[in-house]
Amino acid sequence: MSWYEFKKGKTSKRDVLEFELALEDNLFKLHEELRKKTYQHSNYTSFYITDPKLRHIHKAKVRDRIVHHAVFRKLYPVFDKHFIYDSYSCRINKGTHRAVQRLEMFCRKLSENYRQRIYYLKCDIKKFFASVDQDRLTQIIQKKINDEDTLWLLNQIISSFEEEKGKGIPLGNVTSQLFCNIYLNELDQFVKHEFKVRYYIRYCDDFVLLDEEADRLKLYIPRIEKFLAKRLKLILHPDKVITRKLKQGIDFLGYVVLPRHIVMRTKTKNGCLKS
């Protein structure tokens, strides 16, 4: 009996019972593998989606996804309390809409209800998920986690995927969403403490800074590049480092934030109409 048949109810009571028993057996087996540290992460199934740009997704097997969700549930509260407020990706009570609304509020406050001219710096990290340094990620995690069993399991998950030797986390794992925030929290803390920037917001590997002076924002760029290269082994996407006036609009998370209003990007609108 397949999982599809089970979900669609195309089964007898006996089939359902057999399925539940098999599921229970597999969960107990997985538990024993984890307890004895014989657990090994399976290979991924890869495929592409357009969202709207082409993305390479790596899908883990069900048994591994169960482990990922268990790890996420335990680690999320440990790390989330150390994240800055204005990190919006894959966090409870956050998300894209709240990030865009928060950015609009930042613009309104800094510009004194759009009476003053302000500028923004918008950056994107080049091939972020493929470029995460696994050793550096592990070192950052070890600042908060010192339990040997937990670190062993995290190593199994982190090392289960590579874009190249020692680099990359897969698009598709729920743990990758948490690892992303753990890794880039280093950047968040640097920007907030080094630059004393009040109006800074990040969603995954996209981030925006606001200031009254364009020249000051431009001075931040080489310092951010140096920090990313030295501490996180990342680089900014050279075509996506933008410094402009607010009135030209901030293209962020599928919307464009403008003085006094927010509009949906044409690509986002077309994607909604196609779905």
mmCIF file of N, CA, C and O in Angstrom, residues 169-239:
data_model
loop_
_atom_site.group_PDB
_atom_site.id
_atom_site.type_symbol
_atom_site.label_atom_id
_atom_site.label_comp_id
_atom_site.label_asym_id
_atom_site.label_seq_id
_atom_site.Cartn_x
_atom_site.Cartn_y
_atom_site.Cartn_z
ATOM 1 N N ILE A 169 24.396 24.129 2.176
ATOM 2 C CA ILE A 169 23.273 23.524 2.883
ATOM 3 C C ILE A 169 22.130 23.452 1.878
ATOM 4 O O ILE A 169 21.997 24.319 1.022
ATOM 5 N N PRO A 170 21.305 22.401 1.943
ATOM 6 C CA PRO A 170 20.306 22.192 0.886
ATOM 7 C C PRO A 170 19.062 23.050 1.021
ATOM 8 O O PRO A 170 18.525 23.218 2.117
ATOM 9 N N LEU A 171 18.616 23.604 -0.102
ATOM 10 C CA LEU A 171 17.297 24.233 -0.162
ATOM 11 C C LEU A 171 16.275 23.104 -0.106
ATOM 12 O O LEU A 171 16.234 22.251 -0.987
ATOM 13 N N GLY A 172 15.482 23.059 0.934
ATOM 14 C CA GLY A 172 14.502 21.991 1.064
ATOM 15 C C GLY A 172 14.399 21.450 2.477
ATOM 16 O O GLY A 172 13.341 20.984 2.899
ATOM 17 N N ASN A 173 15.489 21.526 3.247
ATOM 18 C CA ASN A 173 15.463 21.074 4.640
ATOM 19 C C ASN A 173 14.924 22.167 5.550
ATOM 20 O O ASN A 173 15.320 23.331 5.422
ATOM 21 N N VAL A 174 14.071 21.796 6.504
ATOM 22 C CA VAL A 174 13.608 22.771 7.486
ATOM 23 C C VAL A 174 14.782 23.230 8.346
ATOM 24 O O VAL A 174 14.822 24.387 8.806
ATOM 25 N N THR A 175 15.770 22.355 8.547
ATOM 26 C CA THR A 175 16.951 22.735 9.325
ATOM 27 C C THR A 175 17.769 23.810 8.601
ATOM 28 O O THR A 175 18.397 24.649 9.248
ATOM 29 N N SER A 176 17.750 23.801 7.279
ATOM 30 C CA SER A 176 18.514 24.796 6.523
ATOM 31 C C SER A 176 17.995 26.200 6.791
ATOM 32 O O SER A 176 18.757 27.170 6.792
ATOM 33 N N GLN A 177 16.696 26.319 7.013
ATOM 34 C CA GLN A 177 16.111 27.622 7.327
ATOM 35 C C GLN A 177 16.669 28.157 8.642
ATOM 36 O O GLN A 177 16.991 29.343 8.774
ATOM 37 N N LEU A 178 16.785 27.260 9.626
ATOM 38 C CA LEU A 178 17.354 27.663 10.914
ATOM 39 C C LEU A 178 18.849 27.926 10.784
ATOM 40 O O LEU A 178 19.361 28.916 11.326
ATOM 41 N N PHE A 179 19.562 27.062 10.060
ATOM 42 C CA PHE A 179 21.001 27.256 9.867
ATOM 43 C C PHE A 179 21.287 28.591 9.185
ATOM 44 O O PHE A 179 22.275 29.257 9.501
ATOM 45 N N CYS A 180 20.433 28.965 8.248
ATOM 46 C CA CYS A 180 20.577 30.254 7.562
ATOM 47 C C CYS A 180 20.554 31.401 8.568
ATOM 48 O O CYS A 180 21.426 32.291 8.545
ATOM 49 N N ASN A 181 19.592 31.402 9.470
ATOM 50 C CA ASN A 181 19.480 32.474 10.451
ATOM 51 C C ASN A 181 20.613 32.438 11.473
ATOM 52 O O ASN A 181 21.081 33.494 11.922
ATOM 53 N N ILE A 182 21.048 31.244 11.847
ATOM 54 C CA ILE A 182 22.180 31.124 12.768
ATOM 55 C C ILE A 182 23.438 31.713 12.122
ATOM 56 O O ILE A 182 24.183 32.467 12.755
ATOM 57 N N TYR A 183 23.651 31.388 10.867
ATOM 58 C CA TYR A 183 24.855 31.821 10.150
ATOM 59 C C TYR A 183 24.841 33.334 9.931
ATOM 60 O O TYR A 183 25.825 34.027 10.220
ATOM 61 N N LEU A 184 23.725 33.853 9.440
ATOM 62 C CA LEU A 184 23.662 35.278 9.098
ATOM 63 C C LEU A 184 23.358 36.168 10.299
ATOM 64 O O LEU A 184 23.428 37.401 10.186
ATOM 65 N N ASN A 185 23.047 35.563 11.446
ATOM 66 C CA ASN A 185 22.951 36.365 12.666
ATOM 67 C C ASN A 185 24.293 37.019 12.979
ATOM 68 O O ASN A 185 24.346 38.094 13.587
ATOM 69 N N GLU A 186 25.379 36.383 12.540
ATOM 70 C CA GLU A 186 26.706 36.985 12.709
ATOM 71 C C GLU A 186 26.775 38.325 11.969
ATOM 72 O O GLU A 186 27.322 39.304 12.472
ATOM 73 N N LEU A 187 26.234 38.353 10.758
ATOM 74 C CA LEU A 187 26.183 39.598 9.986
ATOM 75 C C LEU A 187 25.272 40.618 10.659
ATOM 76 O O LEU A 187 25.622 41.803 10.762
ATOM 77 N N ASP A 188 24.107 40.171 11.129
ATOM 78 C CA ASP A 188 23.163 41.069 11.797
ATOM 79 C C ASP A 188 23.815 41.768 12.990
ATOM 80 O O ASP A 188 23.684 42.986 13.162
ATOM 81 N N GLN A 189 24.515 40.985 13.800
ATOM 82 C CA GLN A 189 25.147 41.542 14.996
ATOM 83 C C GLN A 189 26.256 42.517 14.622
ATOM 84 O O GLN A 189 26.424 43.564 15.262
ATOM 85 N N PHE A 190 27.004 42.190 13.562
ATOM 86 C CA PHE A 190 28.060 43.081 13.087
ATOM 87 C C PHE A 190 27.483 44.428 12.644
ATOM 88 O O PHE A 190 27.969 45.484 13.038
ATOM 89 N N VAL A 191 26.448 44.399 11.824
ATOM 90 C CA VAL A 191 25.844 45.632 11.310
ATOM 91 C C VAL A 191 25.275 46.471 12.460
ATOM 92 O O VAL A 191 25.496 47.689 12.518
ATOM 93 N N LYS A 192 24.569 45.833 13.366
ATOM 94 C CA LYS A 192 23.925 46.577 14.444
ATOM 95 C C LYS A 192 24.939 47.177 15.421
ATOM 96 O O LYS A 192 24.756 48.294 15.900
ATOM 97 N N HIS A 193 26.010 46.423 15.725
ATOM 98 C CA HIS A 193 26.963 46.889 16.732
ATOM 99 C C HIS A 193 28.092 47.737 16.152
ATOM 100 O O HIS A 193 28.528 48.697 16.784
ATOM 101 N N GLU A 194 28.560 47.394 14.965
ATOM 102 C CA GLU A 194 29.655 48.150 14.357
ATOM 103 C C GLU A 194 29.177 49.477 13.778
ATOM 104 O O GLU A 194 29.815 50.505 13.950
ATOM 105 N N PHE A 195 28.069 49.452 13.074
ATOM 106 C CA PHE A 195 27.573 50.658 12.416
ATOM 107 C C PHE A 195 26.567 51.424 13.273
ATOM 108 O O PHE A 195 26.244 52.571 12.953
ATOM 109 N N LYS A 196 26.086 50.773 14.334
ATOM 110 C CA LYS A 196 25.048 51.387 15.182
ATOM 111 C C LYS A 196 23.826 51.765 14.340
ATOM 112 O O LYS A 196 23.190 52.801 14.560
ATOM 113 N N VAL A 197 23.519 50.932 13.362
ATOM 114 C CA VAL A 197 22.412 51.210 12.449
ATOM 115 C C VAL A 197 21.089 50.856 13.119
ATOM 116 O O VAL A 197 20.913 49.739 13.613
ATOM 117 N N ARG A 198 20.179 51.799 13.109
ATOM 118 C CA ARG A 198 18.864 51.554 13.699
ATOM 119 C C ARG A 198 17.913 50.922 12.686
ATOM 120 O O ARG A 198 17.104 50.067 13.035
ATOM 121 N N TYR A 199 18.031 51.351 11.434
ATOM 122 C CA TYR A 199 17.077 50.912 10.413
ATOM 123 C C TYR A 199 17.730 49.890 9.475
ATOM 124 O O TYR A 199 18.260 50.235 8.419
ATOM 125 N N TYR A 200 17.704 48.655 9.932
ATOM 126 C CA TYR A 200 18.302 47.518 9.211
ATOM 127 C C TYR A 200 17.319 46.358 9.282
ATOM 128 O O TYR A 200 16.734 46.090 10.337
ATOM 129 N N ILE A 201 17.136 45.678 8.165
ATOM 130 C CA ILE A 201 16.204 44.552 8.134
ATOM 131 C C ILE A 201 16.759 43.478 7.208
ATOM 132 O O ILE A 201 17.375 43.785 6.182
ATOM 133 N N ARG A 202 16.566 42.221 7.594
ATOM 134 C CA ARG A 202 17.064 41.112 6.773
ATOM 135 C C ARG A 202 15.995 40.032 6.639
ATOM 136 O O ARG A 202 15.307 39.709 7.610
ATOM 137 N N TYR A 203 15.894 39.501 5.420
ATOM 138 C CA TYR A 203 15.063 38.320 5.169
ATOM 139 C C TYR A 203 15.939 37.340 4.398
ATOM 140 O O TYR A 203 16.296 37.592 3.251
ATOM 141 N N CYS A 204 16.312 36.247 5.029
ATOM 142 C CA CYS A 204 17.222 35.256 4.452
ATOM 143 C C CYS A 204 18.521 35.965 4.051
ATOM 144 O O CYS A 204 19.175 36.563 4.898
ATOM 145 N N ASP A 205 18.903 35.941 2.781
ATOM 146 C CA ASP A 205 20.170 36.557 2.385
ATOM 147 C C ASP A 205 19.980 37.914 1.716
ATOM 148 O O ASP A 205 20.912 38.458 1.122
ATOM 149 N N ASP A 206 18.782 38.500 1.812
ATOM 150 C CA ASP A 206 18.518 39.865 1.342
ATOM 151 C C ASP A 206 18.459 40.801 2.551
ATOM 152 O O ASP A 206 17.758 40.500 3.520
ATOM 153 N N PHE A 207 19.158 41.931 2.481
ATOM 154 C CA PHE A 207 19.081 42.859 3.604
ATOM 155 C C PHE A 207 19.134 44.301 3.123
ATOM 156 O O PHE A 207 19.659 44.612 2.048
ATOM 157 N N VAL A 208 18.536 45.182 3.935
ATOM 158 C CA VAL A 208 18.389 46.592 3.585
ATOM 159 C C VAL A 208 18.793 47.456 4.782
ATOM 160 O O VAL A 208 18.441 47.153 5.920
ATOM 161 N N LEU A 209 19.543 48.526 4.502
ATOM 162 C CA LEU A 209 19.883 49.539 5.494
ATOM 163 C C LEU A 209 19.364 50.886 5.001
ATOM 164 O O LEU A 209 19.435 51.173 3.804
ATOM 165 N N LEU A 210 18.879 51.710 5.918
ATOM 166 C CA LEU A 210 18.395 53.053 5.588
ATOM 167 C C LEU A 210 19.255 54.100 6.287
ATOM 168 O O LEU A 210 19.738 53.876 7.405
ATOM 169 N N ASP A 211 19.416 55.246 5.633
ATOM 170 C CA ASP A 211 20.188 56.339 6.231
ATOM 171 C C ASP A 211 19.806 57.651 5.550
ATOM 172 O O ASP A 211 19.305 57.647 4.423
ATOM 173 N N GLU A 212 20.105 58.757 6.241
ATOM 174 C CA GLU A 212 19.868 60.069 5.642
ATOM 175 C C GLU A 212 20.964 60.440 4.642
ATOM 176 O O GLU A 212 20.779 61.354 3.830
ATOM 177 N N GLU A 213 22.108 59.759 4.729
ATOM 178 C CA GLU A 213 23.257 60.089 3.887
ATOM 179 C C GLU A 213 23.623 58.921 2.984
ATOM 180 O O GLU A 213 23.946 57.834 3.457
ATOM 181 N N ALA A 214 23.606 59.143 1.680
ATOM 182 C CA ALA A 214 23.986 58.097 0.724
ATOM 183 C C ALA A 214 25.457 57.744 0.852
ATOM 184 O O ALA A 214 25.835 56.569 0.743
ATOM 185 N N ASP A 215 26.312 58.744 1.104
ATOM 186 C CA ASP A 215 27.754 58.493 1.206
ATOM 187 C C ASP A 215 28.086 57.577 2.380
ATOM 188 O O ASP A 215 28.992 56.751 2.291
ATOM 189 N N ARG A 216 27.329 57.717 3.463
ATOM 190 C CA ARG A 216 27.573 56.860 4.618
ATOM 191 C C ARG A 216 27.215 55.421 4.298
ATOM 192 O O ARG A 216 27.943 54.485 4.667
ATOM 193 N N LEU A 217 26.127 55.218 3.582
ATOM 194 C CA LEU A 217 25.754 53.863 3.171
ATOM 195 C C LEU A 217 26.817 53.244 2.264
ATOM 196 O O LEU A 217 27.143 52.056 2.387
ATOM 197 N N LYS A 218 27.369 54.058 1.364
ATOM 198 C CA LYS A 218 28.399 53.550 0.451
ATOM 199 C C LYS A 218 29.669 53.141 1.197
ATOM 200 O O LYS A 218 30.370 52.209 0.780
ATOM 201 N N LEU A 219 29.955 53.825 2.308
ATOM 202 C CA LEU A 219 31.121 53.471 3.119
ATOM 203 C C LEU A 219 30.940 52.130 3.833
ATOM 204 O O LEU A 219 31.917 51.468 4.171
ATOM 205 N N TYR A 220 29.681 51.754 4.056
ATOM 206 C CA TYR A 220 29.421 50.464 4.714
ATOM 207 C C TYR A 220 29.758 49.279 3.807
ATOM 208 O O TYR A 220 30.106 48.199 4.295
ATOM 209 N N ILE A 221 29.623 49.459 2.509
ATOM 210 C CA ILE A 221 29.733 48.330 1.576
ATOM 211 C C ILE A 221 31.057 47.576 1.698
ATOM 212 O O ILE A 221 31.059 46.349 1.886
ATOM 213 N N PRO A 222 32.229 48.249 1.597
ATOM 214 C CA PRO A 222 33.486 47.490 1.711
ATOM 215 C C PRO A 222 33.677 46.836 3.066
ATOM 216 O O PRO A 222 34.287 45.764 3.167
ATOM 217 N N ARG A 223 33.140 47.445 4.110
ATOM 218 C CA ARG A 223 33.263 46.854 5.449
ATOM 219 C C ARG A 223 32.397 45.603 5.572
ATOM 220 O O ARG A 223 32.798 44.622 6.200
ATOM 221 N N ILE A 224 31.213 45.637 4.977
ATOM 222 C CA ILE A 224 30.362 44.446 4.957
ATOM 223 C C ILE A 224 31.023 43.344 4.134
ATOM 224 O O ILE A 224 31.043 42.169 4.533
ATOM 225 N N GLU A 225 31.579 43.713 2.985
ATOM 226 C CA GLU A 225 32.252 42.732 2.133
ATOM 227 C C GLU A 225 33.419 42.084 2.865
ATOM 228 O O GLU A 225 33.613 40.859 2.778
ATOM 229 N N LYS A 226 34.197 42.888 3.568
ATOM 230 C CA LYS A 226 35.348 42.360 4.316
ATOM 231 C C LYS A 226 34.900 41.404 5.416
ATOM 232 O O LYS A 226 35.486 40.330 5.609
ATOM 233 N N PHE A 227 33.839 41.796 6.147
ATOM 234 C CA PHE A 227 33.324 40.936 7.220
ATOM 235 C C PHE A 227 32.827 39.610 6.662
ATOM 236 O O PHE A 227 33.138 38.538 7.203
ATOM 237 N N LEU A 228 32.029 39.666 5.594
ATOM 238 C CA LEU A 228 31.480 38.443 5.012
ATOM 239 C C LEU A 228 32.585 37.506 4.529
ATOM 240 O O LEU A 228 32.524 36.288 4.751
ATOM 241 N N ALA A 229 33.595 38.067 3.881
ATOM 242 C CA ALA A 229 34.685 37.245 3.347
ATOM 243 C C ALA A 229 35.506 36.611 4.468
ATOM 244 O O ALA A 229 35.826 35.416 4.422
ATOM 245 N N LYS A 230 35.824 37.409 5.487
ATOM 246 C CA LYS A 230 36.710 36.939 6.551
ATOM 247 C C LYS A 230 36.008 36.021 7.542
ATOM 248 O O LYS A 230 36.545 34.979 7.919
ATOM 249 N N ARG A 231 34.815 36.392 7.945
ATOM 250 C CA ARG A 231 34.144 35.661 9.023
ATOM 251 C C ARG A 231 33.216 34.557 8.519
ATOM 252 O O ARG A 231 33.047 33.537 9.195
ATOM 253 N N LEU A 232 32.581 34.756 7.357
ATOM 254 C CA LEU A 232 31.572 33.796 6.906
ATOM 255 C C LEU A 232 31.880 33.180 5.545
ATOM 256 O O LEU A 232 31.128 32.322 5.077
ATOM 257 N N LYS A 233 32.954 33.628 4.907
ATOM 258 C CA LYS A 233 33.374 33.089 3.604
ATOM 259 C C LYS A 233 32.267 33.223 2.557
ATOM 260 O O LYS A 233 31.973 32.303 1.795
ATOM 261 N N LEU A 234 31.667 34.412 2.550
ATOM 262 C CA LEU A 234 30.599 34.737 1.617
ATOM 263 C C LEU A 234 30.967 35.997 0.848
ATOM 264 O O LEU A 234 31.826 36.762 1.283
ATOM 265 N N ILE A 235 30.289 36.207 -0.279
ATOM 266 C CA ILE A 235 30.494 37.440 -1.032
ATOM 267 C C ILE A 235 29.136 38.030 -1.421
ATOM 268 O O ILE A 235 28.153 37.301 -1.591
ATOM 269 N N LEU A 236 29.102 39.342 -1.555
ATOM 270 C CA LEU A 236 27.891 40.009 -2.032
ATOM 271 C C LEU A 236 27.751 39.791 -3.531
ATOM 272 O O LEU A 236 28.746 39.711 -4.258
ATOM 273 N N HIS A 237 26.500 39.693 -3.982
ATOM 274 C CA HIS A 237 26.256 39.603 -5.424
ATOM 275 C C HIS A 237 26.567 40.961 -6.032
ATOM 276 O O HIS A 237 25.916 41.958 -5.682
ATOM 277 N N PRO A 238 27.560 41.046 -6.922
ATOM 278 C CA PRO A 238 27.984 42.358 -7.434
ATOM 279 C C PRO A 238 26.896 43.123 -8.176
ATOM 280 O O PRO A 238 26.922 44.354 -8.216
ATOM 281 N N ASP A 239 25.930 42.423 -8.752
ATOM 282 C CA ASP A 239 24.861 43.088 -9.504
ATOM 283 C C ASP A 239 23.667 43.456 -8.630
ATOM 284 O O ASP A 239 22.687 44.031 -9.122
#
